Amino acid sequence: GIKWRNDVMVGGKTAGIFSESLDHPKGNVFLIGIGININQEEKDLLSIGQPANSLKAATSAEEEFDLNEVYDVVSRHLYFNLNIMNTFGFDRLKPEIEAQLTHIGERISVKERGSDEILTGKMLGINAEGGLRLEMEDGRVAEILEGRILKED
């Protein structure tokens, strides 16, 4: 599953995705960074300080994954999905992303970036920009573009 905003969870955090949009003299630039735990052994994952996993540990693979093959597969999928988004917009990918999200329908607490306020409510999904949709106790829906899930109840 995907833990909003950028964690890929497979029995613990297995990957993280960083993205940022920047203004550039030649136009808007979108940076994407991806970190994947690939060949770490279970004993190595214990030192990370949070529940973590690797492709090797998750699949109980005897052999290590070939890093070039992993890179090729991830690159092809990334390129494919970016083409879909550029051609049809984010709405085409939204249902698939929401189907993978953890915590939909659950009560969560979120600290929005740049604010000390902690928002608590039921996670509804994401909006057209990928922001978190959180139903507050008073019924209003907060949309959070950048933030961090603090706890899961």
PDB file of C-alpha atoms in Angstrom:
ATOM      1  CA  GLY A   1       0.000   0.000   0.000  1.00  0.00           C
ATOM      2  CA  ILE A   2       0.907   3.672  -0.133  1.00  0.00           C
ATOM      3  CA  LYS A   3       1.019   5.669   3.088  1.00  0.00           C
ATOM      4  CA  TRP A   4       0.185   9.216   2.027  1.00  0.00           C
ATOM      5  CA  ARG A   5       2.274  11.212   1.071  1.00  0.00           C
ATOM      6  CA  ASN A   6       5.265   9.245  -0.028  1.00  0.00           C
ATOM      7  CA  ASP A   7       5.825   5.905   1.718  1.00  0.00           C
ATOM      8  CA  VAL A   8       5.442   2.593  -0.095  1.00  0.00           C
ATOM      9  CA  MET A   9       4.513  -0.041   2.460  1.00  0.00           C
ATOM     10  CA  VAL A  10       5.081  -3.780   2.013  1.00  0.00           C
ATOM     11  CA  GLY A  11       5.129  -5.201   5.535  1.00  0.00           C
ATOM     12  CA  GLY A  12       6.883  -1.983   6.623  1.00  0.00           C
ATOM     13  CA  LYS A  13       8.347   0.958   4.720  1.00  0.00           C
ATOM     14  CA  THR A  14       9.970  -0.509   1.628  1.00  0.00           C
ATOM     15  CA  ALA A  15      10.360   2.653  -0.453  1.00  0.00           C
ATOM     16  CA  GLY A  16       9.944   6.395  -0.305  1.00  0.00           C
ATOM     17  CA  ILE A  17       9.178   8.878  -3.049  1.00  0.00           C
ATOM     18  CA  PHE A  18      10.185  12.527  -2.922  1.00  0.00           C
ATOM     19  CA  SER A  19       8.734  15.015  -5.371  1.00  0.00           C
ATOM     20  CA  GLU A  20       8.949  18.762  -5.668  1.00  0.00           C
ATOM     21  CA  SER A  21       7.854  21.322  -8.201  1.00  0.00           C
ATOM     22  CA  LEU A  22      10.251  24.193  -8.859  1.00  0.00           C
ATOM     23  CA  ASP A  23      10.078  27.348 -10.941  1.00  0.00           C
ATOM     24  CA  HIS A  24      12.813  27.470 -13.560  1.00  0.00           C
ATOM     25  CA  PRO A  25      13.617  30.143 -16.165  1.00  0.00           C
ATOM     26  CA  LYS A  26      12.681  27.654 -18.919  1.00  0.00           C
ATOM     27  CA  GLY A  27       9.422  26.629 -17.216  1.00  0.00           C
ATOM     28  CA  ASN A  28       8.183  24.542 -14.336  1.00  0.00           C
ATOM     29  CA  VAL A  29      10.480  21.671 -13.296  1.00  0.00           C
ATOM     30  CA  PHE A  30       9.276  18.607 -11.430  1.00  0.00           C
ATOM     31  CA  LEU A  31      11.873  16.634  -9.458  1.00  0.00           C
ATOM     32  CA  ILE A  32      11.297  13.039  -8.387  1.00  0.00           C
ATOM     33  CA  GLY A  33      13.541  11.020  -6.113  1.00  0.00           C
ATOM     34  CA  ILE A  34      12.888   7.383  -5.262  1.00  0.00           C
ATOM     35  CA  GLY A  35      14.594   5.332  -2.575  1.00  0.00           C
ATOM     36  CA  ILE A  36      13.974   1.589  -2.459  1.00  0.00           C
ATOM     37  CA  ASN A  37      15.163  -0.944   0.106  1.00  0.00           C
ATOM     38  CA  ILE A  38      16.151  -3.718  -2.278  1.00  0.00           C
ATOM     39  CA  ASN A  39      18.640  -6.249  -0.945  1.00  0.00           C
ATOM     40  CA  GLN A  40      18.742  -5.479   2.781  1.00  0.00           C
ATOM     41  CA  GLU A  41      18.573  -8.495   5.068  1.00  0.00           C
ATOM     42  CA  GLU A  42      16.020  -8.575   7.887  1.00  0.00           C
ATOM     43  CA  LYS A  43      18.780  -8.025  10.506  1.00  0.00           C
ATOM     44  CA  ASP A  44      19.860  -4.824   8.696  1.00  0.00           C
ATOM     45  CA  LEU A  45      16.304  -3.498   8.593  1.00  0.00           C
ATOM     46  CA  LEU A  46      16.023  -3.599  12.389  1.00  0.00           C
ATOM     47  CA  SER A  47      18.553  -0.750  12.715  1.00  0.00           C
ATOM     48  CA  ILE A  48      16.406   1.686  10.702  1.00  0.00           C
ATOM     49  CA  GLY A  49      14.289   2.698  13.720  1.00  0.00           C
ATOM     50  CA  GLN A  50      10.872   2.153  12.151  1.00  0.00           C
ATOM     51  CA  PRO A  51       9.067  -0.841  10.667  1.00  0.00           C
ATOM     52  CA  ALA A  52      10.899  -1.411   7.381  1.00  0.00           C
ATOM     53  CA  ASN A  53      11.179  -4.051   4.706  1.00  0.00           C
ATOM     54  CA  SER A  54      13.113  -4.726   1.517  1.00  0.00           C
ATOM     55  CA  LEU A  55      12.208  -6.434  -1.729  1.00  0.00           C
ATOM     56  CA  LYS A  56      14.492  -9.322  -0.818  1.00  0.00           C
ATOM     57  CA  ALA A  57      13.022  -9.763   2.665  1.00  0.00           C
ATOM     58  CA  ALA A  58       9.409  -9.303   1.484  1.00  0.00           C
ATOM     59  CA  THR A  59       9.767 -11.983  -1.174  1.00  0.00           C
ATOM     60  CA  SER A  60      12.027 -14.327   0.862  1.00  0.00           C
ATOM     61  CA  ALA A  61      14.327 -14.357  -2.154  1.00  0.00           C
ATOM     62  CA  GLU A  62      17.454 -16.489  -1.887  1.00  0.00           C
ATOM     63  CA  GLU A  63      19.383 -14.430  -4.457  1.00  0.00           C
ATOM     64  CA  GLU A  64      19.866 -10.682  -4.442  1.00  0.00           C
ATOM     65  CA  PHE A  65      17.861  -8.612  -6.890  1.00  0.00           C
ATOM     66  CA  ASP A  66      19.799  -7.237  -9.849  1.00  0.00           C
ATOM     67  CA  LEU A  67      19.879  -3.469  -9.239  1.00  0.00           C
ATOM     68  CA  ASN A  68      19.918  -2.668 -12.971  1.00  0.00           C
ATOM     69  CA  GLU A  69      16.800  -4.768 -13.530  1.00  0.00           C
ATOM     70  CA  VAL A  70      15.007  -3.037 -10.643  1.00  0.00           C
ATOM     71  CA  TYR A  71      16.030   0.336 -12.084  1.00  0.00           C
ATOM     72  CA  ASP A  72      14.735  -0.650 -15.547  1.00  0.00           C
ATOM     73  CA  VAL A  73      11.371  -1.836 -14.219  1.00  0.00           C
ATOM     74  CA  VAL A  74      10.852   1.230 -12.003  1.00  0.00           C
ATOM     75  CA  SER A  75      11.923   3.592 -14.814  1.00  0.00           C
ATOM     76  CA  ARG A  76       9.530   2.003 -17.318  1.00  0.00           C
ATOM     77  CA  HIS A  77       6.584   2.208 -14.896  1.00  0.00           C
ATOM     78  CA  LEU A  78       7.413   5.776 -13.931  1.00  0.00           C
ATOM     79  CA  TYR A  79       7.700   6.849 -17.574  1.00  0.00           C
ATOM     80  CA  PHE A  80       4.447   5.030 -18.472  1.00  0.00           C
ATOM     81  CA  ASN A  81       2.488   6.692 -15.648  1.00  0.00           C
ATOM     82  CA  LEU A  82       3.960  10.134 -16.319  1.00  0.00           C
ATOM     83  CA  ASN A  83       2.839   9.792 -19.949  1.00  0.00           C
ATOM     84  CA  ILE A  84      -0.667   8.886 -18.801  1.00  0.00           C
ATOM     85  CA  MET A  85      -0.722  11.887 -16.475  1.00  0.00           C
ATOM     86  CA  ASN A  86       0.609  14.252 -19.154  1.00  0.00           C
ATOM     87  CA  THR A  87      -1.881  12.953 -21.721  1.00  0.00           C
ATOM     88  CA  PHE A  88      -5.028  12.497 -19.631  1.00  0.00           C
ATOM     89  CA  GLY A  89      -4.329  14.309 -16.359  1.00  0.00           C
ATOM     90  CA  PHE A  90      -3.954  13.087 -12.792  1.00  0.00           C
ATOM     91  CA  ASP A  91      -7.623  12.056 -12.609  1.00  0.00           C
ATOM     92  CA  ARG A  92      -6.821   9.009 -14.782  1.00  0.00           C
ATOM     93  CA  LEU A  93      -4.328   7.728 -12.177  1.00  0.00           C
ATOM     94  CA  LYS A  94      -6.246   8.798  -9.057  1.00  0.00           C
ATOM     95  CA  PRO A  95      -8.473   5.676  -8.717  1.00  0.00           C
ATOM     96  CA  GLU A  96      -5.470   3.354  -8.964  1.00  0.00           C
ATOM     97  CA  ILE A  97      -3.528   5.383  -6.403  1.00  0.00           C
ATOM     98  CA  GLU A  98      -6.482   5.549  -4.008  1.00  0.00           C
ATOM     99  CA  ALA A  99      -6.940   1.775  -4.271  1.00  0.00           C
ATOM    100  CA  GLN A 100      -3.405   1.384  -2.874  1.00  0.00           C
ATOM    101  CA  LEU A 101      -3.678   3.965  -0.086  1.00  0.00           C
ATOM    102  CA  THR A 102      -3.508   2.764   3.489  1.00  0.00           C
ATOM    103  CA  HIS A 103      -5.822   4.358   6.074  1.00  0.00           C
ATOM    104  CA  ILE A 104      -8.775   5.235   3.792  1.00  0.00           C
ATOM    105  CA  GLY A 105     -11.866   5.330   6.010  1.00  0.00           C
ATOM    106  CA  GLU A 106      -9.705   5.345   9.146  1.00  0.00           C
ATOM    107  CA  ARG A 107      -9.278   8.054  11.756  1.00  0.00           C
ATOM    108  CA  ILE A 108      -5.826   9.667  11.481  1.00  0.00           C
ATOM    109  CA  SER A 109      -4.005  12.750  12.749  1.00  0.00           C
ATOM    110  CA  VAL A 110      -2.059  14.974  10.368  1.00  0.00           C
ATOM    111  CA  LYS A 111       0.315  17.870  10.933  1.00  0.00           C
ATOM    112  CA  GLU A 112       0.129  20.174   7.947  1.00  0.00           C
ATOM    113  CA  ARG A 113       3.481  21.508   6.732  1.00  0.00           C
ATOM    114  CA  GLY A 114       4.091  25.054   7.945  1.00  0.00           C
ATOM    115  CA  SER A 115       1.547  24.815  10.758  1.00  0.00           C
ATOM    116  CA  ASP A 116       1.614  23.707  14.383  1.00  0.00           C
ATOM    117  CA  GLU A 117      -2.032  22.647  14.199  1.00  0.00           C
ATOM    118  CA  ILE A 118      -2.813  18.944  14.241  1.00  0.00           C
ATOM    119  CA  LEU A 119      -5.872  17.921  12.252  1.00  0.00           C
ATOM    120  CA  THR A 120      -7.728  14.734  13.159  1.00  0.00           C
ATOM    121  CA  GLY A 121     -10.437  13.112  11.097  1.00  0.00           C
ATOM    122  CA  LYS A 122     -11.370  10.306   8.748  1.00  0.00           C
ATOM    123  CA  MET A 123      -9.204   9.884   5.670  1.00  0.00           C
ATOM    124  CA  LEU A 124     -11.423  10.070   2.579  1.00  0.00           C
ATOM    125  CA  GLY A 125      -8.753   9.751  -0.113  1.00  0.00           C
ATOM    126  CA  ILE A 126      -6.912  12.279  -2.266  1.00  0.00           C
ATOM    127  CA  ASN A 127      -8.007  15.237  -4.358  1.00  0.00           C
ATOM    128  CA  ALA A 128      -7.174  16.058  -7.981  1.00  0.00           C
ATOM    129  CA  GLU A 129      -3.767  17.448  -6.929  1.00  0.00           C
ATOM    130  CA  GLY A 130      -2.856  14.423  -4.787  1.00  0.00           C
ATOM    131  CA  GLY A 131      -3.643  16.254  -1.547  1.00  0.00           C
ATOM    132  CA  LEU A 132      -5.106  14.357   1.380  1.00  0.00           C
ATOM    133  CA  ARG A 133      -8.870  14.687   1.918  1.00  0.00           C
ATOM    134  CA  LEU A 134      -9.693  14.533   5.623  1.00  0.00           C
ATOM    135  CA  GLU A 135     -13.262  14.613   6.970  1.00  0.00           C
ATOM    136  CA  MET A 136     -13.237  16.592  10.202  1.00  0.00           C
ATOM    137  CA  GLU A 137     -15.576  15.894  13.132  1.00  0.00           C
ATOM    138  CA  ASP A 138     -17.729  18.914  12.209  1.00  0.00           C
ATOM    139  CA  GLY A 139     -18.326  17.433   8.732  1.00  0.00           C
ATOM    140  CA  ARG A 140     -16.131  19.813   6.752  1.00  0.00           C
ATOM    141  CA  VAL A 141     -13.463  18.332   4.506  1.00  0.00           C
ATOM    142  CA  ALA A 142      -9.889  19.581   4.863  1.00  0.00           C
ATOM    143  CA  GLU A 143      -7.588  19.206   1.867  1.00  0.00           C
ATOM    144  CA  ILE A 144      -3.923  18.981   2.792  1.00  0.00           C
ATOM    145  CA  LEU A 145      -1.266  19.242   0.081  1.00  0.00           C
ATOM    146  CA  GLU A 146       1.759  18.791   2.341  1.00  0.00           C
ATOM    147  CA  GLY A 147       1.846  17.222   5.745  1.00  0.00           C
ATOM    148  CA  ARG A 148       2.687  14.213   7.822  1.00  0.00           C
ATOM    149  CA  ILE A 149       0.496  11.503   9.306  1.00  0.00           C
ATOM    150  CA  LEU A 150       1.377  11.525  12.998  1.00  0.00           C
ATOM    151  CA  LYS A 151      -0.473   8.519  14.265  1.00  0.00           C
ATOM    152  CA  GLU A 152      -2.916   5.921  13.240  1.00  0.00           C
ATOM    153  CA  ASP A 153      -5.687   5.240  15.759  1.00  0.00           C
TER     154      ASP A 153
END
